PDB file of C-alpha atoms in Angstrom:
ATOM      1  CA  PRO W   4       0.345   6.196  34.769  1.00 47.00           C
ATOM      2  CA  LYS W   5      -3.181   5.806  33.477  1.00 47.00           C
ATOM      3  CA  GLN W   6      -5.283   8.940  33.843  1.00 48.00           C
ATOM      4  CA  GLU W   7      -8.834   8.516  35.158  1.00 51.00           C
ATOM      5  CA  PRO W   8     -11.571   9.954  32.924  1.00 48.00           C
ATOM      6  CA  SER W   9     -13.460  13.002  34.137  1.00 47.00           C
ATOM      7  CA  PRO W  10     -17.194  12.695  34.977  1.00 47.00           C
ATOM      8  CA  GLN W  11     -18.000  14.308  31.587  1.00 45.00           C
ATOM      9  CA  GLN W  12     -16.148  11.457  29.884  1.00 48.00           C
ATOM     10  CA  LEU W  13     -18.080   8.688  31.643  1.00 50.00           C
ATOM     11  CA  ALA W  14     -21.423   7.221  30.690  1.00 53.00           C
ATOM     12  CA  THR W  15     -23.471   4.523  32.390  1.00 54.00           C
ATOM     13  CA  ILE W  16     -25.094   1.906  30.205  1.00 55.00           C
ATOM     14  CA  TRP W  17     -27.965   0.018  31.834  1.00 55.00           C
ATOM     15  CA  ILE W  18     -28.613  -3.520  30.659  1.00 58.00           C
ATOM     16  CA  PRO W  19     -32.231  -4.341  31.656  1.00 61.00           C
ATOM     17  CA  GLY W  20     -32.447  -7.101  34.268  1.00 61.00           C
ATOM     18  CA  LYS W  21     -28.673  -7.530  34.313  1.00 61.00           C
ATOM     19  CA  CYS W  22     -26.311  -4.764  35.433  1.00 60.00           C
ATOM     20  CA  SER W  23     -24.869  -1.391  34.612  1.00 60.00           C
ATOM     21  CA  VAL W  24     -21.529  -0.723  32.951  1.00 56.00           C
ATOM     22  CA  ARG W  25     -19.473   2.477  33.154  1.00 57.00           C
ATOM     23  CA  VAL W  26     -17.984   3.344  29.775  1.00 53.00           C
ATOM     24  CA  SER W  27     -15.464   6.096  29.156  1.00 49.00           C
ATOM     25  CA  PHE W  28     -15.258   8.138  25.983  1.00 48.00           C
ATOM     26  CA  VAL W  29     -13.264  11.084  24.792  1.00 48.00           C
ATOM     27  CA  ALA W  30     -15.266  14.070  23.628  1.00 43.00           C
ATOM     28  CA  ARG W  31     -13.411  15.862  20.849  1.00 48.00           C
ATOM     29  CA  SER W  32     -14.066  17.112  17.370  1.00 52.00           C
ATOM     30  CA  MET W  33     -13.237  14.851  14.462  1.00 85.00           C
ATOM     31  CA  ILE W  34     -12.400  17.513  11.906  1.00 94.00           C
ATOM     32  CA  GLN W  35     -10.295  20.434  13.115  1.00 95.00           C
ATOM     33  CA  PHE W  36     -10.822  22.541  10.008  1.00 96.00           C
ATOM     34  CA  MET W  37     -11.973  22.297   6.404  1.00 97.00           C
ATOM     35  CA  LEU W  38     -10.432  24.207   3.493  1.00 97.00           C
ATOM     36  CA  LEU W  39     -11.301  24.566  -0.177  1.00 97.00           C
ATOM     37  CA  ILE W  40      -8.292  25.687  -2.175  1.00 97.00           C
ATOM     38  CA  SER W  41      -8.045  26.332  -5.907  1.00 96.00           C
ATOM     39  CA  ARG W  42      -5.175  24.919  -7.991  1.00 95.00           C
ATOM     40  CA  GLN W  43      -3.730  28.431  -7.987  1.00 95.00           C
ATOM     41  CA  GLY W  44      -3.625  28.461  -4.186  1.00 95.00           C
ATOM     42  CA  LYS W  45      -6.617  30.759  -3.602  1.00 96.00           C
ATOM     43  CA  THR W  46      -8.731  29.993  -0.549  1.00 96.00           C
ATOM     44  CA  ARG W  47     -12.361  29.529  -1.549  1.00 96.00           C
ATOM     45  CA  LEU W  48     -13.709  28.363   1.811  1.00 96.00           C
ATOM     46  CA  LYS W  49     -12.252  28.016   5.307  1.00 96.00           C
ATOM     47  CA  GLN W  50     -14.083  26.668   8.312  1.00 96.00           C
ATOM     48  CA  TRP W  51     -12.437  26.068  11.684  1.00 96.00           C
ATOM     49  CA  PHE W  52     -14.246  23.797  14.134  1.00 95.00           C
ATOM     50  CA  VAL W  53     -11.801  24.512  16.969  1.00 94.00           C
ATOM     51  CA  PRO W  54     -10.723  27.908  18.306  1.00 94.00           C
ATOM     52  CA  CYS W  55      -7.863  29.412  16.295  1.00 93.00           C
ATOM     53  CA  LEU W  56      -6.588  32.965  16.013  1.00 95.00           C
ATOM     54  CA  GLU W  57      -6.944  34.648  12.622  1.00 95.00           C
ATOM     55  CA  ARG W  58      -3.176  35.062  12.176  1.00 96.00           C
ATOM     56  CA  ASP W  59      -2.660  31.362  12.985  1.00 96.00           C
ATOM     57  CA  GLN W  60      -5.345  30.473  10.444  1.00 96.00           C
ATOM     58  CA  PHE W  61      -3.497  32.402   7.728  1.00 96.00           C
ATOM     59  CA  LYS W  62      -0.201  30.698   8.613  1.00 96.00           C
ATOM     60  CA  THR W  63      -1.890  27.314   8.602  1.00 96.00           C
ATOM     61  CA  ILE W  64      -3.623  27.942   5.282  1.00 97.00           C
ATOM     62  CA  LYS W  65      -0.364  29.022   3.684  1.00 97.00           C
ATOM     63  CA  GLU W  66       1.538  25.999   5.013  1.00 97.00           C
ATOM     64  CA  VAL W  67      -1.176  23.449   4.196  1.00 97.00           C
ATOM     65  CA  THR W  68      -1.781  24.911   0.736  1.00 97.00           C
ATOM     66  CA  SER W  69       1.882  24.720  -0.231  1.00 96.00           C
ATOM     67  CA  MET W  70       2.115  21.124   1.031  1.00 96.00           C
ATOM     68  CA  VAL W  71      -0.981  19.909  -0.802  1.00 96.00           C
ATOM     69  CA  LEU W  72      -0.379  21.775  -4.077  1.00 96.00           C
ATOM     70  CA  SER W  73       3.218  20.543  -4.308  1.00 95.00           C
ATOM     71  CA  ARG W  74       2.200  16.867  -4.147  1.00 94.00           C
ATOM     72  CA  SER W  75       1.921  14.702  -7.244  1.00 92.00           C
ATOM     73  CA  PRO W  76      -1.621  13.599  -8.199  1.00 90.00           C
ATOM     74  CA  LYS W  77      -0.553   9.949  -7.962  1.00 90.00           C
ATOM     75  CA  ILE W  78       0.480  10.218  -4.297  1.00 91.00           C
ATOM     76  CA  CYS W  79      -1.787   9.184  -1.404  1.00 92.00           C
ATOM     77  CA  ASN W  80      -4.445  11.694  -0.294  1.00 94.00           C
ATOM     78  CA  PHE W  81      -3.416  11.426   3.365  1.00 95.00           C
ATOM     79  CA  LEU W  82      -0.624  13.540   4.731  1.00 94.00           C
ATOM     80  CA  GLU W  83       0.879  13.768   8.214  1.00 95.00           C
ATOM     81  CA  TRP W  84       1.191  17.362   9.378  1.00 93.00           C
ATOM     82  CA  ARG W  85       2.261  18.506  12.839  1.00 92.00           C
ATOM     83  CA  ASP W  86       0.249  16.365  15.279  1.00 93.00           C
ATOM     84  CA  TYR W  87      -2.590  15.914  12.770  1.00 96.00           C
ATOM     85  CA  LYS W  88      -3.413  14.291   9.467  1.00 96.00           C
ATOM     86  CA  LEU W  89      -4.534  16.140   6.377  1.00 96.00           C
ATOM     87  CA  VAL W  90      -7.059  14.343   4.215  1.00 96.00           C
ATOM     88  CA  TYR W  91      -7.606  15.927   0.839  1.00 96.00           C
ATOM     89  CA  LYS W  92      -9.239  15.193  -2.478  1.00 96.00           C
ATOM     90  CA  ARG W  93      -9.119  17.120  -5.724  1.00 95.00           C
ATOM     91  CA  TYR W  94     -12.398  17.643  -7.536  1.00 93.00           C
ATOM     92  CA  ALA W  95     -11.952  19.496 -10.853  1.00 89.00           C
ATOM     93  CA  SER W  96      -9.962  22.642 -10.024  1.00 91.00           C
ATOM     94  CA  LEU W  97     -10.556  22.567  -6.239  1.00 95.00           C
ATOM     95  CA  PHE W  98      -8.815  20.777  -3.399  1.00 96.00           C
ATOM     96  CA  PHE W  99     -11.078  19.881  -0.482  1.00 97.00           C
ATOM     97  CA  ILE W 100      -8.877  19.536   2.617  1.00 97.00           C
ATOM     98  CA  ALA W 101      -9.886  18.264   6.051  1.00 97.00           C
ATOM     99  CA  CYS W 102      -7.557  18.261   9.055  1.00 97.00           C
ATOM    100  CA  ILE W 103      -8.166  15.439  11.530  1.00 96.00           C
ATOM    101  CA  GLU W 104      -6.437  14.167  14.651  1.00 95.00           C
ATOM    102  CA  ASN W 105      -3.739  11.528  14.293  1.00 93.00           C
ATOM    103  CA  ASN W 106      -5.852   8.700  15.688  1.00 92.00           C
ATOM    104  CA  ASP W 107      -8.967   9.488  13.611  1.00 93.00           C
ATOM    105  CA  ASN W 108     -10.080   7.457  10.613  1.00 92.00           C
ATOM    106  CA  GLU W 109      -8.796   8.941   7.337  1.00 94.00           C
ATOM    107  CA  LEU W 110     -11.315   7.087   5.197  1.00 94.00           C
ATOM    108  CA  LEU W 111     -14.204   8.387   7.260  1.00 93.00           C
ATOM    109  CA  ALA W 112     -12.895  11.947   6.872  1.00 94.00           C
ATOM    110  CA  LEU W 113     -12.585  11.349   3.125  1.00 95.00           C
ATOM    111  CA  GLU W 114     -16.225  10.202   3.108  1.00 94.00           C
ATOM    112  CA  TYR W 115     -17.239  13.429   4.894  1.00 95.00           C
ATOM    113  CA  VAL W 116     -15.425  15.443   2.228  1.00 95.00           C
ATOM    114  CA  HIS W 117     -17.088  13.439  -0.531  1.00 96.00           C
ATOM    115  CA  HIS W 118     -20.512  13.883   1.109  1.00 96.00           C
ATOM    116  CA  PHE W 119     -19.957  17.657   1.172  1.00 96.00           C
ATOM    117  CA  VAL W 120     -18.965  17.637  -2.515  1.00 96.00           C
ATOM    118  CA  GLU W 121     -22.027  15.569  -3.439  1.00 96.00           C
ATOM    119  CA  CYS W 122     -24.313  18.003  -1.601  1.00 96.00           C
ATOM    120  CA  LEU W 123     -22.671  20.938  -3.389  1.00 96.00           C
ATOM    121  CA  ASP W 124     -23.055  19.100  -6.718  1.00 95.00           C
ATOM    122  CA  ARG W 125     -26.736  18.455  -6.167  1.00 95.00           C
ATOM    123  CA  TYR W 126     -27.420  22.007  -5.056  1.00 95.00           C
ATOM    124  CA  PHE W 127     -25.498  23.781  -7.814  1.00 94.00           C
ATOM    125  CA  GLY W 128     -25.883  21.097 -10.481  1.00 92.00           C
ATOM    126  CA  ASN W 129     -22.273  20.029 -11.089  1.00 89.00           C
ATOM    127  CA  VAL W 130     -20.568  22.578  -8.839  1.00 91.00           C
ATOM    128  CA  CYS W 131     -17.630  24.565 -10.176  1.00 90.00           C
ATOM    129  CA  GLU W 132     -15.241  27.086  -8.674  1.00 93.00           C
ATOM    130  CA  LEU W 133     -17.312  30.035  -9.935  1.00 94.00           C
ATOM    131  CA  ASP W 134     -20.377  28.732  -8.072  1.00 93.00           C
ATOM    132  CA  LEU W 135     -18.365  28.867  -4.858  1.00 93.00           C
ATOM    133  CA  ILE W 136     -16.962  32.316  -5.611  1.00 94.00           C
ATOM    134  CA  PHE W 137     -20.324  33.935  -6.337  1.00 95.00           C
ATOM    135  CA  ASN W 138     -22.379  31.887  -3.867  1.00 93.00           C
ATOM    136  CA  PHE W 139     -19.859  31.309  -1.093  1.00 93.00           C
ATOM    137  CA  HIS W 140     -22.547  31.851   1.550  1.00 92.00           C
ATOM    138  CA  LYS W 141     -24.438  28.832   0.179  1.00 94.00           C
ATOM    139  CA  ALA W 142     -21.323  26.652   0.452  1.00 95.00           C
ATOM    140  CA  TYR W 143     -20.920  27.705   4.095  1.00 95.00           C
ATOM    141  CA  TYR W 144     -24.594  27.066   4.755  1.00 94.00           C
ATOM    142  CA  ILE W 145     -24.387  23.569   3.244  1.00 95.00           C
ATOM    143  CA  LEU W 146     -21.263  22.804   5.292  1.00 95.00           C
ATOM    144  CA  ASP W 147     -23.030  24.045   8.436  1.00 94.00           C
ATOM    145  CA  GLU W 148     -25.947  21.727   7.686  1.00 94.00           C
ATOM    146  CA  ILE W 149     -23.585  18.755   7.340  1.00 95.00           C
ATOM    147  CA  MET W 150     -21.098  19.415  10.153  1.00 94.00           C
ATOM    148  CA  ILE W 151     -21.329  20.742  13.698  1.00 91.00           C
ATOM    149  CA  SER W 152     -18.156  21.152  15.748  1.00 90.00           C
ATOM    150  CA  GLY W 153     -16.252  18.976  13.297  1.00 90.00           C
ATOM    151  CA  GLU W 154     -18.660  16.043  13.612  1.00 91.00           C
ATOM    152  CA  MET W 155     -21.172  14.782  11.062  1.00 91.00           C
ATOM    153  CA  GLN W 156     -24.609  16.223  11.769  1.00 92.00           C
ATOM    154  CA  GLU W 157     -26.579  15.160   8.716  1.00 91.00           C
ATOM    155  CA  SER W 158     -25.706  12.226   6.495  1.00 90.00           C
ATOM    156  CA  SER W 159     -28.777  12.503   4.264  1.00 93.00           C
ATOM    157  CA  LYS W 160     -28.192  14.567   1.138  1.00 94.00           C
ATOM    158  CA  ARG W 161     -31.954  14.891   0.715  1.00 95.00           C
ATOM    159  CA  ALA W 162     -32.337  16.387   4.224  1.00 95.00           C
ATOM    160  CA  VAL W 163     -29.424  18.798   3.698  1.00 95.00           C
ATOM    161  CA  LEU W 164     -30.860  20.015   0.401  1.00 94.00           C
ATOM    162  CA  HIS W 165     -34.335  20.303   1.935  1.00 95.00           C
ATOM    163  CA  HIS W 166     -32.967  22.583   4.673  1.00 95.00           C
ATOM    164  CA  VAL W 167     -31.082  24.663   2.109  1.00 93.00           C
ATOM    165  CA  ALA W 168     -34.247  24.957  -0.024  1.00 94.00           C
ATOM    166  CA  GLU W 169     -36.167  26.136   3.054  1.00 94.00           C
ATOM    167  CA  GLN W 170     -33.466  28.747   3.693  1.00 92.00           C
ATOM    168  CA  ASP W 171     -33.652  29.870   0.058  1.00 91.00           C
ATOM    169  CA  ALA W 172     -37.454  30.232   0.345  1.00 93.00           C
ATOM    170  CA  LEU W 173     -37.060  32.319   3.511  1.00 92.00           C
ATOM    171  CA  MET W 174     -34.505  34.548   1.797  1.00 90.00           C
ATOM    172  CA  GLN W 175     -36.789  35.031  -1.240  1.00 90.00           C
ATOM    173  CA  GLU W 176     -39.738  35.778   1.030  1.00 91.00           C
ATOM    174  CA  ASN W 177     -37.643  38.307   2.955  1.00 90.00           C
ATOM    175  CA  GLU W 178     -36.430  39.920  -0.278  1.00 87.00           C
ATOM    176  CA  ALA W 179     -40.006  40.131  -1.627  1.00 88.00           C
ATOM    177  CA  GLY W 180     -41.178  41.698   1.649  1.00 86.00           C
ATOM    178  CA  ARG W 181     -38.346  44.225   1.522  1.00 85.00           C
ATOM    179  CA  LYS W 182     -39.184  45.199  -2.084  1.00 85.00           C
ATOM    180  CA  ALA W 183     -42.898  45.514  -1.296  1.00 84.00           C
ATOM    181  CA  GLY W 184     -42.148  47.627   1.793  1.00 76.00           C
ATOM    182  CA  GLY W 185     -39.794  49.911  -0.146  1.00 64.00           C
ATOM    183  CA  ARG W 186     -42.353  50.972  -2.758  1.00 58.00           C
TER     184      ARG W 186
END
């Protein structure tokens, strides 16, 4: 039996001078979570876009890490896992892993991962694992500028880096004010 969409899943499109059409859509997040894992299996970044208990996150990270690290480099970067798909790409010594729903587009998720890596590269100037270890808050901030609730927020690298530069200026201004006030 076909289930009727809820009122939140319906939209009315008005065609001027013609008619209106009711369209249904499903509101859900594209990316469930994003992980950055080193070749040694250390978690460098974890961001969940759906509610998940901390203990379940640790179990998931352990399971996903072992699956991805055990795969040959010549094998496809898409992996079926539970009721989801894992999309991953290795850049230098880091694996960038995105978990998406089964019916979502793997190539689009791979593009989101690549966009994140390009933003990190531009910010850090050829990002490496040490940049993410010592400036992990910047990596989270960049990811937050790109994604909201697992969906792409900002596709412009220039805009993302502009927002990060503004945040850096605010932090420097705050630090200067704190030093001046402490004297």
